[in-house]
Short mmCIF file of C-alpha atoms in Angstrom, two decimals:
data_model
loop_
_atom_site.label_atom_id
_atom_site.label_comp_id
_atom_site.label_asym_id
_atom_site.label_seq_id
_atom_site.Cartn_x
_atom_site.Cartn_y
_atom_site.Cartn_z
CA UNK A 27 -52.34 -23.09 -45.79
CA UNK A 28 -49.04 -21.20 -45.86
CA UNK A 29 -50.55 -18.30 -43.89
CA UNK A 30 -52.06 -20.72 -41.37
CA UNK A 31 -48.69 -22.43 -40.84
CA UNK A 32 -47.00 -19.08 -40.27
CA UNK A 33 -49.69 -18.12 -37.77
CA UNK A 34 -49.26 -21.40 -35.86
CA UNK A 35 -45.49 -20.91 -35.74
CA UNK A 36 -45.90 -17.34 -34.49
CA UNK A 37 -48.34 -18.37 -31.76
CA UNK A 38 -46.14 -21.29 -30.71
CA UNK A 39 -43.04 -19.08 -30.57
CA UNK A 40 -44.87 -16.49 -28.46
CA UNK A 41 -46.08 -19.23 -26.09
CA UNK A 42 -42.56 -20.63 -25.70
CA UNK A 43 -41.15 -17.15 -25.05
CA UNK A 44 -43.87 -16.44 -22.50
CA UNK A 45 -43.06 -19.68 -20.68
CA UNK A 46 -39.29 -19.17 -20.66
CA UNK A 47 -38.87 -15.37 -20.41
CA UNK A 48 -37.29 -14.18 -17.16
CA UNK A 49 -37.47 -10.87 -15.32
CA UNK A 50 -34.86 -8.21 -15.92
CA UNK A 51 -32.17 -8.27 -13.25
CA UNK A 52 -31.15 -4.77 -12.14
CA UNK A 53 -27.85 -3.99 -10.41
CA UNK A 54 -26.94 -0.57 -9.07
CA UNK A 55 -23.32 0.59 -8.94
CA UNK A 56 -22.19 3.75 -7.19
CA UNK A 57 -19.18 5.37 -5.57
CA UNK A 58 -16.33 7.70 -6.48
CA UNK A 59 -13.45 7.59 -8.98
CA UNK A 60 -12.68 3.88 -8.72
CA UNK A 61 -16.31 3.08 -9.45
CA UNK A 62 -16.00 5.44 -12.40
CA UNK A 63 -13.02 3.33 -13.48
CA UNK A 64 -9.71 4.57 -14.86
CA UNK A 65 -8.34 1.54 -16.73
CA UNK A 66 -7.60 2.30 -20.37
CA UNK A 67 -8.43 -0.48 -22.82
CA UNK A 68 -4.79 -0.23 -23.95
CA UNK A 69 -3.94 -2.20 -20.79
CA UNK A 70 -6.06 -5.24 -21.79
CA UNK A 71 -3.14 -7.29 -23.27
CA UNK A 72 -1.51 -7.55 -19.83
CA UNK A 73 -4.42 -9.66 -18.56
CA UNK A 74 -3.53 -12.60 -20.79
CA UNK A 75 0.12 -12.61 -19.70
CA UNK A 76 -0.72 -14.07 -16.29
CA UNK A 77 -1.93 -17.71 -16.22
CA UNK A 78 -4.22 -16.81 -13.30
CA UNK A 79 -6.13 -14.25 -15.37
CA UNK A 80 -6.12 -15.87 -18.83
CA UNK A 81 -9.75 -16.90 -18.46
CA UNK A 82 -10.59 -13.30 -17.58
CA UNK A 83 -8.83 -12.18 -20.75
CA UNK A 84 -11.02 -14.53 -22.80
CA UNK A 85 -14.11 -13.11 -21.10
CA UNK A 86 -13.12 -9.51 -21.90
CA UNK A 87 -11.66 -9.88 -25.41
CA UNK A 88 -12.73 -11.66 -28.57
CA UNK A 89 -10.48 -13.74 -30.86
CA UNK A 90 -9.12 -10.56 -32.47
CA UNK A 91 -8.23 -9.10 -29.10
CA UNK A 92 -11.01 -6.50 -29.21
CA UNK A 93 -13.22 -5.74 -26.19
CA UNK A 94 -16.37 -7.83 -26.17
CA UNK A 95 -19.87 -6.36 -26.27
CA UNK A 96 -22.46 -8.07 -24.10
CA UNK A 97 -25.56 -9.58 -25.69
CA UNK A 98 -27.89 -9.40 -22.70
CA UNK A 99 -26.47 -6.59 -20.57
CA UNK A 100 -27.41 -2.91 -20.88
CA UNK A 101 -26.07 -0.01 -18.85
CA UNK A 102 -27.02 3.55 -17.96
CA UNK A 103 -24.09 5.50 -16.52
CA UNK A 104 -24.38 8.97 -15.02
CA UNK A 105 -21.05 10.64 -14.35
CA UNK A 106 -19.53 14.01 -15.08
CA UNK A 107 -16.85 15.77 -17.08
CA UNK A 108 -15.57 18.39 -14.67
CA UNK A 109 -18.84 19.89 -13.41
CA UNK A 110 -21.06 18.94 -16.36
CA UNK A 111 -23.25 15.82 -16.03
CA UNK A 112 -22.62 13.14 -18.64
CA UNK A 113 -25.05 10.31 -19.37
CA UNK A 114 -23.93 7.27 -21.38
CA UNK A 115 -26.30 4.41 -22.19
CA UNK A 116 -26.41 1.29 -24.34
CA UNK A 117 -25.21 -2.30 -24.49
CA UNK A 118 -22.36 -3.00 -22.11
CA UNK A 119 -18.92 -2.85 -23.68
CA UNK A 120 -15.58 -1.20 -22.92
CA UNK A 121 -16.00 2.56 -22.60
CA UNK A 122 -18.34 2.90 -19.63
CA UNK A 123 -15.48 3.87 -17.33
CA UNK A 124 -14.57 7.44 -16.37
CA UNK A 125 -15.71 9.72 -19.23
CA UNK A 126 -12.32 11.40 -19.63
CA UNK A 127 -9.31 10.38 -21.72
CA UNK A 128 -11.09 7.15 -22.66
CA UNK A 129 -12.18 4.66 -23.55
CA UNK A 130 -11.86 3.19 -20.07
CA UNK A 131 -13.43 0.50 -17.94
CA UNK A 132 -14.31 0.25 -14.28
CA UNK A 133 -15.68 -2.75 -12.37
CA UNK A 134 -18.95 -2.59 -14.34
CA UNK A 135 -17.41 -4.29 -17.37
CA UNK A 136 -16.45 -7.68 -15.95
CA UNK A 137 -19.27 -7.54 -13.42
CA UNK A 138 -21.76 -7.42 -16.31
CA UNK A 139 -19.94 -9.96 -18.47
CA UNK A 140 -19.60 -12.40 -15.57
CA UNK A 141 -23.29 -12.15 -14.68
CA UNK A 142 -24.25 -12.65 -18.33
CA UNK A 143 -22.08 -15.74 -18.63
CA UNK A 144 -23.60 -17.40 -15.59
CA UNK A 145 -27.24 -16.26 -15.80
CA UNK A 146 -29.93 -16.43 -18.47
CA UNK A 147 -31.84 -13.26 -17.50
CA UNK A 148 -31.49 -9.96 -19.29
CA UNK A 149 -29.42 -7.60 -17.11
CA UNK A 150 -29.48 -3.84 -16.54
CA UNK A 151 -26.66 -2.00 -14.79
CA UNK A 152 -27.42 1.46 -13.40
CA UNK A 153 -24.21 3.26 -12.54
CA UNK A 154 -23.77 6.67 -10.88
CA UNK A 155 -20.26 7.67 -9.87
CA UNK A 156 -18.30 10.85 -9.34
CA UNK A 157 -14.67 11.30 -8.35
CA UNK A 158 -13.55 13.05 -5.17
CA UNK A 159 -16.73 12.48 -3.13
CA UNK A 160 -17.01 11.53 0.54
CA UNK A 161 -19.53 9.40 2.36
CA UNK A 162 -19.33 11.68 5.39
CA UNK A 163 -20.71 14.58 3.34
CA UNK A 164 -21.47 14.19 -0.39
CA UNK A 165 -23.01 10.70 -0.27
CA UNK A 166 -24.39 11.17 3.25
CA UNK A 167 -27.73 9.31 3.48
CA UNK A 168 -30.83 10.97 4.97
CA UNK A 169 -31.07 8.87 8.13
CA UNK A 170 -27.48 9.78 9.13
CA UNK A 171 -28.66 13.33 9.78
CA UNK A 172 -26.80 16.53 8.93
CA UNK A 173 -23.03 16.66 8.80
CA UNK A 174 -21.80 17.93 12.17
CA UNK A 175 -18.37 19.16 13.15
CA UNK A 176 -16.55 17.00 15.68
CA UNK A 177 -14.90 18.40 18.82
CA UNK A 178 -11.47 18.51 17.18
CA UNK A 179 -12.83 20.53 14.24
CA UNK A 180 -14.70 22.98 16.48
CA UNK A 181 -11.58 23.64 18.57
CA UNK A 182 -9.23 23.87 15.58
CA UNK A 183 -11.51 26.04 13.44
CA UNK A 184 -12.27 28.34 16.38
CA UNK A 185 -8.55 28.92 16.87
CA UNK A 186 -8.26 29.75 13.16
CA UNK A 187 -11.11 32.25 13.33
CA UNK A 188 -13.43 30.36 10.95
CA UNK A 189 -16.86 31.93 10.42
CA UNK A 190 -19.05 28.96 11.41
CA UNK A 191 -22.24 30.37 9.89
CA UNK A 192 -20.60 30.59 6.48
CA UNK A 193 -18.85 27.23 6.90
CA UNK A 194 -22.00 25.38 7.93
CA UNK A 195 -24.03 26.96 5.13
CA UNK A 196 -21.44 25.81 2.60
CA UNK A 197 -21.37 22.28 4.01
CA UNK A 198 -25.17 22.08 4.05
CA UNK A 199 -25.26 22.68 0.27
CA UNK A 200 -23.09 19.65 -0.43
CA UNK A 201 -24.37 17.27 2.24
CA UNK A 202 -26.15 14.33 0.63
CA UNK A 203 -26.07 15.86 -2.85
CA UNK A 204 -24.60 12.75 -4.50
CA UNK A 205 -26.91 10.42 -2.59
CA UNK A 206 -29.87 12.33 -4.00
CA UNK A 207 -28.36 12.48 -7.51
CA UNK A 208 -27.68 8.74 -7.46
CA UNK A 209 -31.18 7.92 -6.28
CA UNK A 210 -32.78 10.26 -8.81
CA UNK A 211 -30.82 8.59 -11.62
CA UNK A 212 -31.82 5.10 -10.50
CA UNK A 213 -35.50 6.01 -10.30
CA UNK A 214 -35.40 7.79 -13.67
CA UNK A 215 -33.93 4.73 -15.39
CA UNK A 216 -36.38 2.35 -13.71
CA UNK A 217 -39.24 4.53 -14.93
CA UNK A 218 -37.80 4.59 -18.48
CA UNK A 219 -36.17 1.18 -18.95
CA UNK A 220 -37.02 1.01 -22.65
CA UNK A 221 -34.80 4.06 -23.23
CA UNK A 222 -31.81 1.92 -22.26
CA UNK A 223 -33.09 -1.57 -23.11
CA UNK A 224 -35.52 -1.19 -26.05
CA UNK A 225 -36.79 -4.80 -25.93
CA UNK A 226 -37.78 -4.64 -22.27
CA UNK A 227 -41.15 -6.29 -21.63
CA UNK A 228 -42.99 -4.65 -18.72
CA UNK A 229 -45.08 -7.82 -18.37
CA UNK A 230 -41.96 -9.70 -17.29
CA UNK A 231 -40.99 -6.93 -14.90
CA UNK A 232 -37.68 -6.36 -13.17
CA UNK A 233 -35.98 -7.30 -9.92
CA UNK A 234 -33.46 -5.12 -8.10
CA UNK A 235 -30.93 -7.88 -7.59
CA UNK A 236 -27.97 -6.10 -6.05
CA UNK A 237 -26.13 -2.90 -5.11
CA UNK A 238 -22.36 -2.29 -5.23
CA UNK A 239 -20.63 0.45 -3.23
CA UNK A 240 -17.03 1.23 -4.26
CA UNK A 241 -15.81 4.40 -2.59
CA UNK A 242 -13.55 5.49 0.22
CA UNK A 243 -10.37 7.28 -0.76
CA UNK A 244 -11.53 10.79 0.11
CA UNK A 245 -12.80 9.68 3.51
CA UNK A 246 -9.60 7.77 4.18
CA UNK A 247 -7.50 10.93 3.75
CA UNK A 248 -9.95 13.29 5.52
CA UNK A 249 -7.89 14.00 8.64
CA UNK A 250 -10.30 16.67 9.91
CA UNK A 251 -13.36 14.43 9.64
CA UNK A 252 -11.51 11.53 11.29
CA UNK A 253 -8.98 13.20 13.65
CA UNK A 254 -8.20 9.90 15.42
CA UNK A 255 -7.60 7.93 12.24
CA UNK A 256 -4.13 6.91 13.45
CA UNK A 257 -5.77 4.75 16.11
CA UNK A 258 -7.93 1.61 16.01
CA UNK A 259 -11.54 2.76 15.78
CA UNK A 260 -10.58 6.14 14.36
CA UNK A 261 -12.83 5.56 11.36
CA UNK A 262 -15.83 4.19 13.28
CA UNK A 263 -17.93 7.12 12.06
CA UNK A 264 -17.51 5.85 8.50
CA UNK A 265 -18.90 2.44 9.48
CA UNK A 266 -21.88 4.08 11.15
CA UNK A 267 -22.76 6.25 8.13
CA UNK A 268 -22.28 3.35 5.71
CA UNK A 269 -24.77 1.28 7.74
CA UNK A 270 -27.24 4.16 7.42
CA UNK A 271 -26.53 4.26 3.68
CA UNK A 272 -27.38 0.56 3.28
CA UNK A 273 -30.63 0.95 5.22
CA UNK A 274 -31.63 4.05 3.28
CA UNK A 275 -31.03 2.71 -0.24
CA UNK A 276 -33.01 -0.41 0.63
CA UNK A 277 -35.84 1.73 1.97
CA UNK A 278 -35.85 4.18 -0.95
CA UNK A 279 -35.79 1.32 -3.49
CA UNK A 280 -38.36 -0.73 -1.55
CA UNK A 281 -35.93 -3.66 -1.50
CA UNK A 282 -35.44 -4.54 2.20
CA UNK A 283 -33.20 -7.58 1.59
CA UNK A 284 -31.41 -6.33 -1.52
CA UNK A 285 -27.90 -7.88 -1.67
CA UNK A 286 -25.32 -5.19 -0.96
CA UNK A 287 -21.61 -5.39 -1.81
CA UNK A 288 -18.96 -3.20 -0.19
CA UNK A 289 -15.85 -2.93 -2.34
CA UNK A 290 -13.22 -2.42 0.36
CA UNK A 291 -10.37 -0.10 -0.66
CA UNK A 292 -7.32 -2.17 -1.58
CA UNK A 293 -4.75 0.07 -3.25
CA UNK A 294 -1.19 -1.07 -2.43
CA UNK A 295 -2.38 -4.63 -1.86
CA UNK A 296 -2.26 -6.81 1.24
CA UNK A 297 -0.28 -5.39 4.15
CA UNK A 298 2.07 -7.43 6.30
CA UNK A 299 0.65 -6.00 9.53
CA UNK A 300 3.48 -7.41 11.69
CA UNK A 301 5.93 -5.23 9.80
CA UNK A 302 3.60 -2.50 8.54
CA UNK A 303 4.42 1.19 8.69
CA UNK A 304 2.20 3.60 10.68
CA UNK A 305 0.76 4.81 7.36
CA UNK A 306 -0.16 1.26 6.38
CA UNK A 307 -1.75 0.60 9.77
CA UNK A 308 -3.85 3.73 9.32
CA UNK A 309 -5.04 2.52 5.92
CA UNK A 310 -5.84 -0.87 7.41
CA UNK A 311 -7.97 0.80 10.07
CA UNK A 312 -9.97 2.35 7.25
CA UNK A 313 -10.31 -0.96 5.40
CA UNK A 314 -11.61 -2.54 8.60
CA UNK A 315 -14.12 0.28 9.03
CA UNK A 316 -15.37 -0.17 5.46
CA UNK A 317 -15.90 -3.89 5.94
CA UNK A 318 -17.47 -3.59 9.40
CA UNK A 319 -21.16 -3.20 8.39
CA UNK A 320 -21.09 -6.65 6.77
CA UNK A 321 -20.63 -8.10 10.27
CA UNK A 322 -23.69 -6.42 11.79
CA UNK A 323 -26.36 -8.97 12.79
CA UNK A 324 -29.09 -7.07 10.87
CA UNK A 325 -27.10 -7.46 7.63
CA UNK A 326 -26.07 -11.08 8.09
CA UNK A 327 -26.13 -12.98 4.81
CA UNK A 328 -27.04 -10.09 2.50
CA UNK A 329 -24.26 -7.52 2.96
CA UNK A 330 -20.84 -8.65 1.76
CA UNK A 331 -17.38 -7.08 1.94
CA UNK A 332 -15.06 -7.80 -1.01
CA UNK A 333 -11.40 -7.17 -0.15
CA UNK A 334 -10.06 -5.65 -3.37
CA UNK A 335 -6.52 -5.72 -1.96
CA UNK A 336 -6.36 -9.34 -3.15
CA UNK A 337 -6.33 -8.19 -6.77
CA UNK A 338 -3.50 -5.66 -6.51
CA UNK A 339 -0.65 -6.43 -8.92
CA UNK A 340 2.50 -6.57 -6.77
CA UNK A 341 4.92 -6.33 -9.70
CA UNK A 342 3.21 -3.26 -11.16
CA UNK A 343 2.99 -1.76 -7.69
CA UNK A 344 6.76 -1.97 -7.20
CA UNK A 345 7.36 -0.37 -10.59
CA UNK A 346 4.94 2.41 -9.67
CA UNK A 347 6.78 3.05 -6.40
CA UNK A 348 9.98 3.58 -8.36
CA UNK A 349 8.13 5.80 -10.84
CA UNK A 350 7.08 8.04 -7.96
CA UNK A 351 10.75 8.30 -6.96
CA UNK A 352 11.62 9.34 -10.49
CA UNK A 353 8.93 12.04 -10.38
CA UNK A 354 10.42 13.39 -7.16
CA UNK A 355 13.85 13.45 -8.80
CA UNK A 356 12.45 15.25 -11.86
CA UNK A 357 10.82 17.87 -9.64
CA UNK A 358 14.08 18.48 -7.78
CA UNK A 359 16.00 18.85 -11.06
CA UNK A 360 13.42 21.29 -12.35
CA UNK A 361 14.02 23.51 -9.32
CA UNK A 362 17.77 23.58 -10.00
CA UNK A 363 18.15 26.75 -12.07
CA UNK A 364 21.90 26.27 -12.42
CA UNK A 365 21.35 23.40 -14.87
CA UNK A 366 20.36 23.83 -18.49
CA UNK A 367 17.38 21.90 -19.85
CA UNK A 368 19.77 19.57 -21.68
CA UNK A 369 21.70 18.88 -18.47
CA UNK A 370 18.49 18.20 -16.53
CA UNK A 371 17.23 15.85 -19.23
CA UNK A 372 20.56 13.99 -19.31
CA UNK A 373 20.61 13.55 -15.53
CA UNK A 374 17.00 12.43 -15.52
CA UNK A 375 17.66 9.86 -18.23
CA UNK A 376 20.66 8.50 -16.35
CA UNK A 377 18.66 8.29 -13.12
CA UNK A 378 15.84 6.35 -14.77
CA UNK A 379 18.29 3.99 -16.43
CA UNK A 380 19.66 3.18 -12.97
CA UNK A 381 16.20 2.85 -11.45
CA UNK A 382 14.44 0.76 -14.10
CA UNK A 383 15.21 -2.10 -16.44
CA UNK A 384 13.97 -1.66 -20.04
CA UNK A 385 11.50 -4.49 -19.36
CA UNK A 386 10.02 -2.66 -16.38
CA UNK A 387 9.46 0.51 -18.38
CA UNK A 388 7.87 -1.47 -21.22
CA UNK A 389 5.57 -3.25 -18.77
CA UNK A 390 4.57 0.01 -17.14
CA UNK A 391 3.69 1.52 -20.52
CA UNK A 392 1.60 -1.49 -21.51
CA UNK A 393 -0.09 -2.45 -18.23
CA UNK A 394 -0.81 0.81 -16.39
CA UNK A 395 -2.66 3.95 -17.36
CA UNK A 396 -3.19 5.87 -14.12
CA UNK A 397 -1.93 6.44 -10.59
CA UNK A 398 -1.78 4.03 -7.69
CA UNK A 399 -4.91 5.47 -6.04
CA UNK A 400 -6.78 4.46 -9.22
CA UNK A 401 -5.47 0.89 -9.03
CA UNK A 402 -2.75 1.90 -11.50
CA UNK A 403 -5.36 2.22 -14.26
CA UNK A 404 -4.88 -1.53 -14.76
CA UNK A 405 -7.59 -3.47 -16.60
CA UNK A 406 -6.17 -6.62 -15.01
CA UNK A 407 -6.92 -5.25 -11.53
CA UNK A 408 -10.29 -3.69 -12.36
CA UNK A 409 -11.31 -6.81 -14.27
CA UNK A 410 -10.70 -9.07 -11.28
CA UNK A 411 -12.53 -6.68 -8.97
CA UNK A 412 -15.63 -6.54 -11.16
CA UNK A 413 -15.72 -10.34 -11.52
CA UNK A 414 -15.44 -10.71 -7.72
CA UNK A 415 -18.36 -8.32 -7.21
CA UNK A 416 -20.43 -10.39 -9.66
CA UNK A 417 -19.54 -13.64 -7.94
CA UNK A 418 -20.89 -12.37 -4.62
CA UNK A 419 -24.11 -11.13 -6.27
CA UNK A 420 -24.88 -14.38 -8.09
CA UNK A 421 -27.67 -16.47 -6.58
CA UNK A 422 -26.35 -19.46 -4.63
CA UNK A 423 -27.26 -21.92 -7.38
CA UNK A 424 -25.25 -19.89 -9.92
CA UNK A 425 -22.01 -19.62 -7.93
#
């Protein structure tokens, strides 16, 4: 009788699971260094200091202040340490950011935790990100065709005596290499899901539920690729290639309506365009070009632009601006050979004491861990960005 009862319970449990189990939701994350993520976990305490982000702090940290580990989110992350590929897999927690000087987080952390909180499905994140890569070349999708020199480049390089055969051969080797590496990683994980998520049930299957693109810095500063970047429309070529990228990933993944999120570059925050500098206008032109594909009729309703500028921390940004001034001062003092090391150190200390309050220096040490182009290495900034990506990807009934 005891064995019979156990058998009935087992059958009943299996039936309930079969009736309630849901397909695995798969989200793909790719881009360059900000998708890698450069926020040290040492910056987590700053999140709870702002009333606007206290709920985010509770999502990311447990009662002891330690980073949470997800229960239903797994991740496979392909990155690199210098030129060597590095693969990290397991349950989502802090540490799946850039694989150098860690542990760090990128947008994957709060993206996964937010989805888990508001969905009941198991979730798999597939992340492939490498710093210093361009869309124009490294991530160039197949349908965009080969990378071609523009008229400005041809004229300028001809005047400099560039050997075009050698140049084009070198460019051809790097064109699309990260697109192919990203796609190969995604397909490898999808063919071997149990390697990452051991309890995966193939009978329940999976759904590719979204794609996040967070890249742009190296294109933004590529003056040769975009010689008219100081003018409105100077980055139109980026918009065109990104539209090709969206079409190609959907085709290669056989997901024609897959939700696609563009994380629009937002370092330095929101610009006051009425009083903006020429440099700020140029960066705004790039932001506009990044967001542009979301407005194409063919992508209406399933391609979304998230303006990450909204999550920039203004106070930290001002402190960082002053820190850059102090670095310039330190460099100038170092070049002055008439001063002894002790004299240079004394002058530098006096300069910083004039520039910063003790509170500002303490806040910088606690809340930042990288440069401005990496969103200051701030977990508060990256955390808000990841949560915003998740919010866009959630089905309408979950928002």
